[in-house]
Amino acid sequence: MSITGIKGMNDILPGEVETWQFLETAARNLFATYGFAEIRVPVVEKTDLFCRSIGETTDIVEKEMYSFVDKGGTGITLRPEGTAPVMRAFIEHKMYAQEPVAKLCYIGPMFRYERPQKGRYRQFHQIGAEVIGIEDPKIDAQVLAMLSHYFEAVGIEGVSLQINSLGCPECRPGYRAQLIAFLEQRLAVLCDDCRRRYATNPLRVLDCKVPGCKEATQGAPAILEHLCESCDNHFAQVQLYLNDLGTPFELNPRMVRGLDYYTRTTFEMVTTRLGAQSAVAAGGRYDGLIKDLGGPALPGIGFAMGVERLVLMLGENRVAAARPELFLAALGAEAGRRAFALMSQLQRRGVSAEMDYEGKSLKSQMRRAGKLQARQVLILGEDELARGIGQLRDMDSGNQEEIPLDALLERFTGAQVSP
């Protein structure tokens, strides 16, 4: 009986991984131009970290976390999202003492136990960015502009930026009370999940995808109509700066985030190309999170992108596997030894080279070179070896020429072959 992978946790194979590498490299390079440094945190954290940050009444904590008690009796959890672990590291290492403003980015796997579907898996991957220590709405606009810039840089089209404000601890309680009162009149038509959480996490009801709930909440109070003066001014300036930067956006007063720590500006990059999984990236402000986790009272804002969804969005524009520059097709034992040495010299100088290791026929070796999509093939038999030359064939044009073996390295690298 063979052992298979765990449901919802996928292998990323050669031919696919090149697209992932492209997306990750593009993020590292682009984010660096905006002043971000990469941080790497463990995939496992203490369970309390997520209960305190995400919120005990959220779907993630209630139903989706991979949590267990380790041999030392500590409750630990495979991270379901990246912001809380990054904030934990920021606080634990007192990074705020070195520099009060931090721009951090991360790439890695997250874990949530939910029904696998297109673009949503139990192990999924995120590219994220966080800015700590800046309250000015200019940073909100810059983060959103950087996110839009990334989608342009990797060639993903068909996405739009939607923004909203969730207010702050001063204005949200009044809105929350009005929303609960509104929902109480409609409990009979809400789904089981919404009836269960309407009193503890009422904003999530507005985000429910069940048709009956969407219809029942059409006339719900809008958070934007209940912002305090400070939040209202902050959100107005975010929009002003986005216009100054030429970053298009849409207001979505019904958009909420599923994590308790969000305040003020929240946002999503959405598409209609992935069915129900419309959000490709999402984030927002979390001005009270660092203090709640035991750190200083510093504001923060960030986002995460789902890499699996980015790959789906690229579609036919996915990155092809790299083609070997040269395939060495050798006939005979002595020719095979010489080809093996030449291949090693080329590889040490950064040239992608391959060969047949088993002495197969020329036809078989040429078939292998074609399958690898090698750009050129060097054919080396006993006769060519005796003359000190090889037959160099361009696989795209079909042109073939003789080349001295001593000139091969110079042809590909500009360096001379050692005698």
Short mmCIF file of C-alpha atoms in Angstrom, two decimals:
data_model
loop_
_atom_site.label_atom_id
_atom_site.label_comp_id
_atom_site.label_asym_id
_atom_site.label_seq_id
_atom_site.Cartn_x
_atom_site.Cartn_y
_atom_site.Cartn_z
CA MET A 1 0.00 0.00 0.00
CA SER A 2 1.50 3.31 -1.08
CA ILE A 3 1.53 6.39 1.16
CA THR A 4 -0.04 9.51 -0.31
CA GLY A 5 0.16 13.14 0.69
CA ILE A 6 -2.25 14.73 3.18
CA LYS A 7 -5.47 16.08 1.67
CA GLY A 8 -5.23 19.80 0.98
CA MET A 9 -1.41 19.84 1.27
CA ASN A 10 0.05 19.84 -2.21
CA ASP A 11 3.39 19.04 -3.79
CA ILE A 12 4.89 21.76 -6.00
CA LEU A 13 6.67 19.92 -8.80
CA PRO A 14 9.33 20.91 -11.35
CA GLY A 15 7.50 22.70 -14.15
CA GLU A 16 5.31 24.41 -11.52
CA VAL A 17 7.91 25.61 -9.04
CA GLU A 18 9.48 27.98 -11.58
CA THR A 19 6.34 30.15 -11.44
CA TRP A 20 6.51 30.18 -7.64
CA GLN A 21 10.16 31.22 -7.76
CA PHE A 22 9.30 34.01 -10.19
CA LEU A 23 6.56 35.37 -7.91
CA GLU A 24 8.74 35.14 -4.81
CA THR A 25 11.78 36.75 -6.45
CA ALA A 26 9.63 39.56 -7.84
CA ALA A 27 8.26 40.23 -4.35
CA ARG A 28 11.70 40.29 -2.72
CA ASN A 29 13.09 42.63 -5.36
CA LEU A 30 10.13 44.99 -5.50
CA PHE A 31 9.58 45.19 -1.75
CA ALA A 32 13.27 45.97 -1.27
CA THR A 33 12.88 49.10 -3.40
CA TYR A 34 10.22 50.26 -0.91
CA GLY A 35 12.59 49.66 2.02
CA PHE A 36 11.38 46.24 3.25
CA ALA A 37 13.67 43.61 4.79
CA GLU A 38 12.80 39.91 4.87
CA ILE A 39 12.09 38.17 8.19
CA ARG A 40 11.72 34.40 8.71
CA VAL A 41 9.74 33.11 11.66
CA PRO A 42 8.90 29.51 12.72
CA VAL A 43 5.89 27.71 11.26
CA VAL A 44 4.87 26.71 14.81
CA GLU A 45 3.92 29.17 17.57
CA LYS A 46 2.26 28.98 20.97
CA THR A 47 -1.50 28.69 20.56
CA ASP A 48 -2.09 31.66 22.86
CA LEU A 49 -0.48 33.95 20.31
CA PHE A 50 -3.27 33.37 17.81
CA CYS A 51 -6.08 33.32 20.38
CA ARG A 52 -4.98 36.74 21.66
CA SER A 53 -4.31 38.32 18.27
CA ILE A 54 -6.80 36.82 15.84
CA GLY A 55 -9.64 36.54 18.37
CA GLU A 56 -11.19 33.51 20.07
CA THR A 57 -14.54 34.01 18.30
CA THR A 58 -13.10 34.02 14.78
CA ASP A 59 -13.61 31.07 12.44
CA ILE A 60 -9.84 30.53 12.31
CA VAL A 61 -9.46 30.01 16.07
CA GLU A 62 -12.77 28.22 16.56
CA LYS A 63 -12.62 25.78 13.67
CA GLU A 64 -9.53 25.99 11.46
CA MET A 65 -6.30 25.90 13.48
CA TYR A 66 -3.99 22.89 13.62
CA SER A 67 -3.36 22.89 17.38
CA PHE A 68 -1.98 20.27 19.74
CA VAL A 69 -0.09 19.87 23.01
CA ASP A 70 3.57 19.00 22.63
CA LYS A 71 5.56 16.60 24.84
CA GLY A 72 6.39 19.44 27.21
CA GLY A 73 2.71 20.20 27.78
CA THR A 74 2.73 23.43 25.76
CA GLY A 75 -0.19 24.20 23.44
CA ILE A 76 1.25 24.91 20.00
CA THR A 77 -0.28 25.71 16.61
CA LEU A 78 0.82 25.58 13.00
CA ARG A 79 0.61 29.24 12.02
CA PRO A 80 -2.67 30.09 10.24
CA GLU A 81 -1.45 33.57 9.23
CA GLY A 82 1.77 35.58 9.25
CA THR A 83 1.15 38.90 10.98
CA ALA A 84 0.94 37.68 14.58
CA PRO A 85 4.20 35.65 14.40
CA VAL A 86 6.03 38.61 12.86
CA MET A 87 4.74 40.88 15.64
CA ARG A 88 5.77 38.31 18.25
CA ALA A 89 9.31 38.29 16.84
CA PHE A 90 9.35 42.10 16.66
CA ILE A 91 8.44 42.32 20.35
CA GLU A 92 10.56 39.41 21.61
CA HIS A 93 13.75 40.70 19.97
CA LYS A 94 13.01 44.32 20.96
CA MET A 95 13.40 45.46 17.37
CA TYR A 96 11.60 48.67 18.33
CA ALA A 97 14.61 49.62 20.50
CA GLN A 98 16.87 49.59 17.44
CA GLU A 99 14.53 51.47 15.13
CA PRO A 100 10.96 52.63 15.92
CA VAL A 101 9.91 52.18 12.28
CA ALA A 102 10.19 48.72 10.75
CA LYS A 103 9.29 47.46 7.27
CA LEU A 104 9.28 43.66 7.20
CA CYS A 105 8.24 41.09 4.59
CA TYR A 106 7.92 37.31 4.68
CA ILE A 107 7.26 34.32 2.42
CA GLY A 108 6.14 30.91 3.62
CA PRO A 109 3.48 28.27 4.32
CA MET A 110 0.39 28.75 6.52
CA PHE A 111 -2.05 26.10 7.75
CA ARG A 112 -5.83 26.04 8.20
CA TYR A 113 -8.12 23.04 8.45
CA GLU A 114 -10.91 23.80 5.99
CA ARG A 115 -12.49 22.19 2.97
CA PRO A 116 -9.95 22.23 0.11
CA GLN A 117 -11.18 23.95 -3.05
CA LYS A 118 -9.78 25.88 -5.99
CA GLY A 119 -7.28 28.39 -4.63
CA ARG A 120 -7.80 27.35 -0.98
CA TYR A 121 -5.87 24.55 0.67
CA ARG A 122 -4.98 23.29 4.15
CA GLN A 123 -1.34 24.15 3.61
CA PHE A 124 -1.17 27.33 1.60
CA HIS A 125 1.53 29.92 1.03
CA GLN A 126 1.59 33.65 1.55
CA ILE A 127 3.76 36.58 0.59
CA GLY A 128 3.26 39.30 3.17
CA ALA A 129 4.51 42.74 4.20
CA GLU A 130 4.17 44.70 7.44
CA VAL A 131 4.97 48.30 8.39
CA ILE A 132 5.30 49.11 12.09
CA GLY A 133 5.55 52.52 13.74
CA ILE A 134 3.85 54.88 11.26
CA GLU A 135 0.34 56.21 11.84
CA ASP A 136 0.31 58.75 9.02
CA PRO A 137 -2.17 57.82 6.23
CA LYS A 138 0.61 58.28 3.68
CA ILE A 139 1.95 54.85 4.67
CA ASP A 140 -1.49 53.30 4.08
CA ALA A 141 -1.44 54.74 0.57
CA GLN A 142 2.15 53.63 -0.05
CA VAL A 143 1.46 50.06 1.06
CA LEU A 144 -1.56 49.92 -1.25
CA ALA A 145 0.42 51.46 -4.11
CA MET A 146 3.19 48.88 -3.58
CA LEU A 147 0.64 46.07 -3.64
CA SER A 148 -0.83 47.37 -6.91
CA HIS A 149 2.69 47.82 -8.29
CA TYR A 150 3.45 44.15 -7.55
CA PHE A 151 0.50 42.91 -9.58
CA GLU A 152 1.60 45.09 -12.49
CA ALA A 153 5.22 43.89 -12.18
CA VAL A 154 4.33 40.17 -12.39
CA GLY A 155 1.79 40.70 -15.18
CA ILE A 156 -1.39 39.73 -13.31
CA GLU A 157 -4.44 41.50 -14.72
CA GLY A 158 -8.12 41.48 -13.85
CA VAL A 159 -7.74 42.58 -10.21
CA SER A 160 -9.11 45.66 -8.48
CA LEU A 161 -8.35 47.29 -5.15
CA GLN A 162 -11.25 47.66 -2.71
CA ILE A 163 -10.89 49.63 0.52
CA ASN A 164 -12.93 50.30 3.65
CA SER A 165 -12.42 51.57 7.20
CA LEU A 166 -13.36 49.54 10.26
CA GLY A 167 -12.99 52.45 12.66
CA CYS A 168 -11.23 52.26 16.00
CA PRO A 169 -12.00 51.26 19.62
CA GLU A 170 -13.63 54.68 20.08
CA CYS A 171 -16.19 54.52 17.27
CA ARG A 172 -16.60 50.82 16.56
CA PRO A 173 -18.55 49.87 19.75
CA GLY A 174 -21.44 52.22 18.85
CA TYR A 175 -21.58 50.84 15.33
CA ARG A 176 -21.34 47.28 16.63
CA ALA A 177 -24.35 47.82 18.92
CA GLN A 178 -26.43 49.16 16.01
CA LEU A 179 -25.41 46.26 13.80
CA ILE A 180 -26.32 43.68 16.47
CA ALA A 181 -29.74 45.33 16.90
CA PHE A 182 -30.24 45.19 13.12
CA LEU A 183 -29.23 41.51 12.94
CA GLU A 184 -31.47 40.50 15.86
CA GLN A 185 -34.48 41.37 13.72
CA ARG A 186 -33.30 38.96 11.01
CA LEU A 187 -31.97 35.96 12.94
CA ALA A 188 -34.59 33.63 11.49
CA VAL A 189 -33.19 34.00 7.97
CA LEU A 190 -29.48 33.92 8.82
CA CYS A 191 -27.37 30.78 8.42
CA ASP A 192 -26.31 28.74 11.46
CA ASP A 193 -22.83 30.27 11.53
CA CYS A 194 -24.18 33.83 11.45
CA ARG A 195 -26.76 33.12 14.16
CA ARG A 196 -23.99 31.72 16.33
CA ARG A 197 -21.59 34.63 15.91
CA TYR A 198 -23.84 37.65 15.36
CA ALA A 199 -23.50 38.81 19.01
CA THR A 200 -19.78 38.10 19.38
CA ASN A 201 -18.45 38.95 15.90
CA PRO A 202 -21.27 40.75 14.08
CA LEU A 203 -19.08 42.29 11.34
CA ARG A 204 -18.40 38.81 9.99
CA VAL A 205 -22.09 38.43 9.18
CA LEU A 206 -21.68 41.19 6.58
CA ASP A 207 -19.01 39.09 4.88
CA CYS A 208 -21.04 35.85 4.77
CA LYS A 209 -21.23 34.31 1.29
CA VAL A 210 -24.53 32.45 1.90
CA PRO A 211 -27.13 34.04 -0.46
CA GLY A 212 -29.80 34.28 2.27
CA CYS A 213 -27.45 36.16 4.59
CA LYS A 214 -26.30 38.52 1.85
CA GLU A 215 -29.91 39.35 1.04
CA ALA A 216 -30.94 39.74 4.70
CA THR A 217 -28.14 42.21 5.42
CA GLN A 218 -28.66 44.46 2.40
CA GLY A 219 -29.95 47.34 4.53
CA ALA A 220 -27.42 46.92 7.35
CA PRO A 221 -25.86 50.05 8.88
CA ALA A 222 -22.61 51.03 7.14
CA ILE A 223 -19.47 51.46 9.21
CA LEU A 224 -18.39 54.45 7.12
CA GLU A 225 -21.41 56.36 8.43
CA HIS A 226 -20.35 55.77 12.05
CA LEU A 227 -16.67 56.70 12.04
CA CYS A 228 -15.37 59.12 14.64
CA GLU A 229 -13.84 62.36 13.37
CA SER A 230 -10.28 61.05 13.63
CA CYS A 231 -11.02 57.84 11.68
CA ASP A 232 -13.07 59.72 9.12
CA ASN A 233 -10.22 62.18 8.50
CA HIS A 234 -7.67 59.38 8.32
CA PHE A 235 -9.67 57.46 5.72
CA ALA A 236 -10.31 60.62 3.67
CA GLN A 237 -6.56 61.28 3.54
CA VAL A 238 -5.82 57.70 2.50
CA GLN A 239 -8.11 58.20 -0.49
CA LEU A 240 -6.54 61.59 -1.25
CA TYR A 241 -3.02 60.12 -1.30
CA LEU A 242 -4.10 57.14 -3.40
CA ASN A 243 -5.43 59.58 -5.97
CA ASP A 244 -2.16 61.53 -5.80
CA LEU A 245 -0.24 58.31 -6.51
CA GLY A 246 -2.54 57.34 -9.38
CA THR A 247 -3.57 54.10 -7.67
CA PRO A 248 -7.18 53.22 -8.63
CA PHE A 249 -9.50 51.92 -5.91
CA GLU A 250 -13.15 51.27 -5.09
CA LEU A 251 -14.99 51.83 -1.81
CA ASN A 252 -16.59 48.69 -0.39
CA PRO A 253 -18.46 49.53 2.85
CA ARG A 254 -19.41 45.84 3.36
CA MET A 255 -15.85 44.58 3.29
CA VAL A 256 -14.63 43.33 6.67
CA ARG A 257 -11.69 41.19 7.67
CA GLY A 258 -11.96 37.94 9.62
CA LEU A 259 -9.35 38.84 12.24
CA ASP A 260 -10.13 40.84 15.38
CA TYR A 261 -6.98 42.94 15.30
CA TYR A 262 -7.90 45.06 12.26
CA THR A 263 -8.67 48.78 12.71
CA ARG A 264 -9.23 51.70 10.36
CA THR A 265 -8.01 51.03 6.79
CA THR A 266 -8.77 47.56 5.45
CA PHE A 267 -8.44 46.40 1.87
CA GLU A 268 -8.58 43.53 -0.62
CA MET A 269 -7.32 42.92 -4.13
CA VAL A 270 -10.24 41.08 -5.72
CA THR A 271 -10.94 39.31 -8.99
CA THR A 272 -13.87 37.63 -10.69
CA ARG A 273 -11.61 35.00 -12.28
CA LEU A 274 -11.37 32.58 -9.34
CA GLY A 275 -15.01 31.89 -8.56
CA ALA A 276 -15.95 32.18 -4.89
CA GLN A 277 -12.33 32.82 -3.86
CA SER A 278 -12.39 36.44 -5.04
CA ALA A 279 -9.66 37.88 -2.77
CA VAL A 280 -6.12 37.44 -4.06
CA ALA A 281 -4.54 39.69 -1.41
CA ALA A 282 -5.90 41.38 1.72
CA GLY A 283 -4.84 43.31 4.78
CA GLY A 284 -5.28 46.41 6.84
CA ARG A 285 -4.26 48.39 9.91
CA TYR A 286 -3.78 46.75 13.30
CA ASP A 287 -2.89 49.71 15.52
CA GLY A 288 -3.57 47.95 18.84
CA LEU A 289 -2.10 44.53 18.11
CA ILE A 290 1.48 45.12 19.24
CA LYS A 291 0.37 46.52 22.58
CA ASP A 292 -2.09 43.65 23.06
CA LEU A 293 0.77 41.19 22.59
CA GLY A 294 2.89 42.84 25.27
CA GLY A 295 4.87 45.31 23.16
CA PRO A 296 4.88 49.10 22.94
CA ALA A 297 1.85 51.02 21.65
CA LEU A 298 2.98 51.18 18.03
CA PRO A 299 0.67 51.30 15.00
CA GLY A 300 0.97 48.83 12.14
CA ILE A 301 -0.37 48.01 8.70
CA GLY A 302 0.21 45.06 6.40
CA PHE A 303 -1.10 42.57 3.87
CA ALA A 304 -0.71 39.01 2.65
CA MET A 305 -1.10 37.52 -0.82
CA GLY A 306 -2.08 33.91 -1.49
CA VAL A 307 0.62 32.43 -3.72
CA GLU A 308 -1.61 29.59 -4.97
CA ARG A 309 -4.12 32.17 -6.16
CA LEU A 310 -1.41 34.25 -7.80
CA VAL A 311 -0.30 31.15 -9.72
CA LEU A 312 -3.88 30.53 -10.86
CA MET A 313 -4.18 34.16 -11.95
CA LEU A 314 -1.05 33.89 -14.11
CA GLY A 315 -2.72 31.06 -16.04
CA GLU A 316 -1.05 30.54 -19.40
CA ASN A 317 1.62 33.12 -18.51
CA ARG A 318 3.23 30.74 -16.03
CA VAL A 319 7.02 30.65 -16.11
CA ALA A 320 8.58 27.82 -18.11
CA ALA A 321 11.35 25.64 -16.73
CA ALA A 322 14.88 26.84 -17.54
CA ARG A 323 16.39 25.34 -20.69
CA PRO A 324 19.90 23.81 -20.47
CA GLU A 325 22.38 25.82 -22.52
CA LEU A 326 24.14 22.68 -23.71
CA PHE A 327 23.53 18.92 -23.86
CA LEU A 328 26.63 16.80 -24.45
CA ALA A 329 25.87 13.68 -26.51
CA ALA A 330 28.87 11.35 -26.31
CA LEU A 331 29.40 8.05 -28.15
CA GLY A 332 31.92 5.64 -26.64
CA ALA A 333 33.65 5.38 -23.29
CA GLU A 334 36.51 7.82 -23.97
CA ALA A 335 34.20 10.40 -25.50
CA GLY A 336 31.93 9.99 -22.47
CA ARG A 337 34.83 10.71 -20.09
CA ARG A 338 35.80 13.87 -22.03
CA ALA A 339 32.18 15.03 -22.20
CA PHE A 340 31.80 14.48 -18.46
CA ALA A 341 34.86 16.65 -17.73
CA LEU A 342 33.67 19.39 -20.13
CA MET A 343 30.23 19.39 -18.57
CA SER A 344 31.74 19.83 -15.10
CA GLN A 345 33.89 22.74 -16.27
CA LEU A 346 30.88 24.46 -17.81
CA GLN A 347 28.72 23.96 -14.72
CA ARG A 348 31.42 25.37 -12.43
CA ARG A 349 31.37 28.52 -14.56
CA GLY A 350 27.61 28.95 -14.37
CA VAL A 351 26.58 27.30 -17.64
CA SER A 352 23.60 24.95 -17.44
CA ALA A 353 24.76 21.69 -19.02
CA GLU A 354 23.43 18.11 -19.15
CA MET A 355 24.52 14.80 -20.63
CA ASP A 356 23.58 11.14 -20.89
CA TYR A 357 25.29 9.03 -18.20
CA GLU A 358 24.48 5.57 -19.56
CA GLY A 359 26.04 5.45 -23.04
CA LYS A 360 22.77 5.24 -24.96
CA SER A 361 22.45 5.57 -28.73
CA LEU A 362 22.79 8.97 -30.41
CA LYS A 363 19.12 8.87 -31.33
CA SER A 364 18.15 8.28 -27.72
CA GLN A 365 20.44 11.05 -26.51
CA MET A 366 19.07 13.54 -29.05
CA ARG A 367 15.55 12.62 -27.95
CA ARG A 368 16.58 13.36 -24.35
CA ALA A 369 18.10 16.70 -25.37
CA GLY A 370 14.85 17.61 -27.12
CA LYS A 371 12.78 16.70 -24.07
CA LEU A 372 14.95 18.94 -21.89
CA GLN A 373 14.63 21.68 -24.56
CA ALA A 374 18.39 22.15 -24.61
CA ARG A 375 19.42 25.16 -26.68
CA GLN A 376 22.46 23.42 -28.21
CA VAL A 377 23.88 19.90 -28.40
CA LEU A 378 27.54 18.96 -28.63
CA ILE A 379 27.93 15.62 -30.44
CA LEU A 380 31.19 13.91 -29.52
CA GLY A 381 32.19 10.51 -30.96
CA GLU A 382 35.48 8.64 -31.11
CA ASP A 383 36.32 10.22 -34.50
CA GLU A 384 35.58 13.76 -33.20
CA LEU A 385 37.61 13.03 -30.07
CA ALA A 386 40.61 11.96 -32.15
CA ARG A 387 40.40 15.20 -34.16
CA GLY A 388 39.87 17.33 -31.04
CA ILE A 389 36.56 18.74 -32.26
CA GLY A 390 32.84 18.35 -31.60
CA GLN A 391 29.70 18.84 -33.69
CA LEU A 392 27.73 21.75 -32.17
CA ARG A 393 24.07 21.79 -33.23
CA ASP A 394 21.65 24.66 -32.55
CA MET A 395 18.40 22.92 -31.59
CA ASP A 396 16.17 25.84 -32.56
CA SER A 397 17.55 26.51 -36.05
CA GLY A 398 18.99 23.05 -36.79
CA ASN A 399 22.31 24.59 -37.91
CA GLN A 400 25.40 22.53 -37.12
CA GLU A 401 29.11 23.45 -37.05
CA GLU A 402 32.41 21.94 -36.01
CA ILE A 403 34.02 23.49 -32.94
CA PRO A 404 37.43 22.74 -31.40
CA LEU A 405 36.95 21.21 -27.95
CA ASP A 406 39.57 23.60 -26.58
CA ALA A 407 37.34 26.51 -27.69
CA LEU A 408 34.10 25.16 -26.18
CA LEU A 409 34.49 26.80 -22.79
CA GLU A 410 35.42 30.11 -24.38
CA ARG A 411 32.35 29.92 -26.63
CA PHE A 412 30.02 29.61 -23.64
CA THR A 413 31.84 31.56 -20.92
CA GLY A 414 34.60 33.62 -22.49
CA ALA A 415 37.19 31.61 -20.52
CA GLN A 416 39.99 29.44 -21.86
CA VAL A 417 39.97 25.65 -21.37
CA SER A 418 42.75 24.46 -19.10
CA PRO A 419 45.09 21.97 -20.81
#
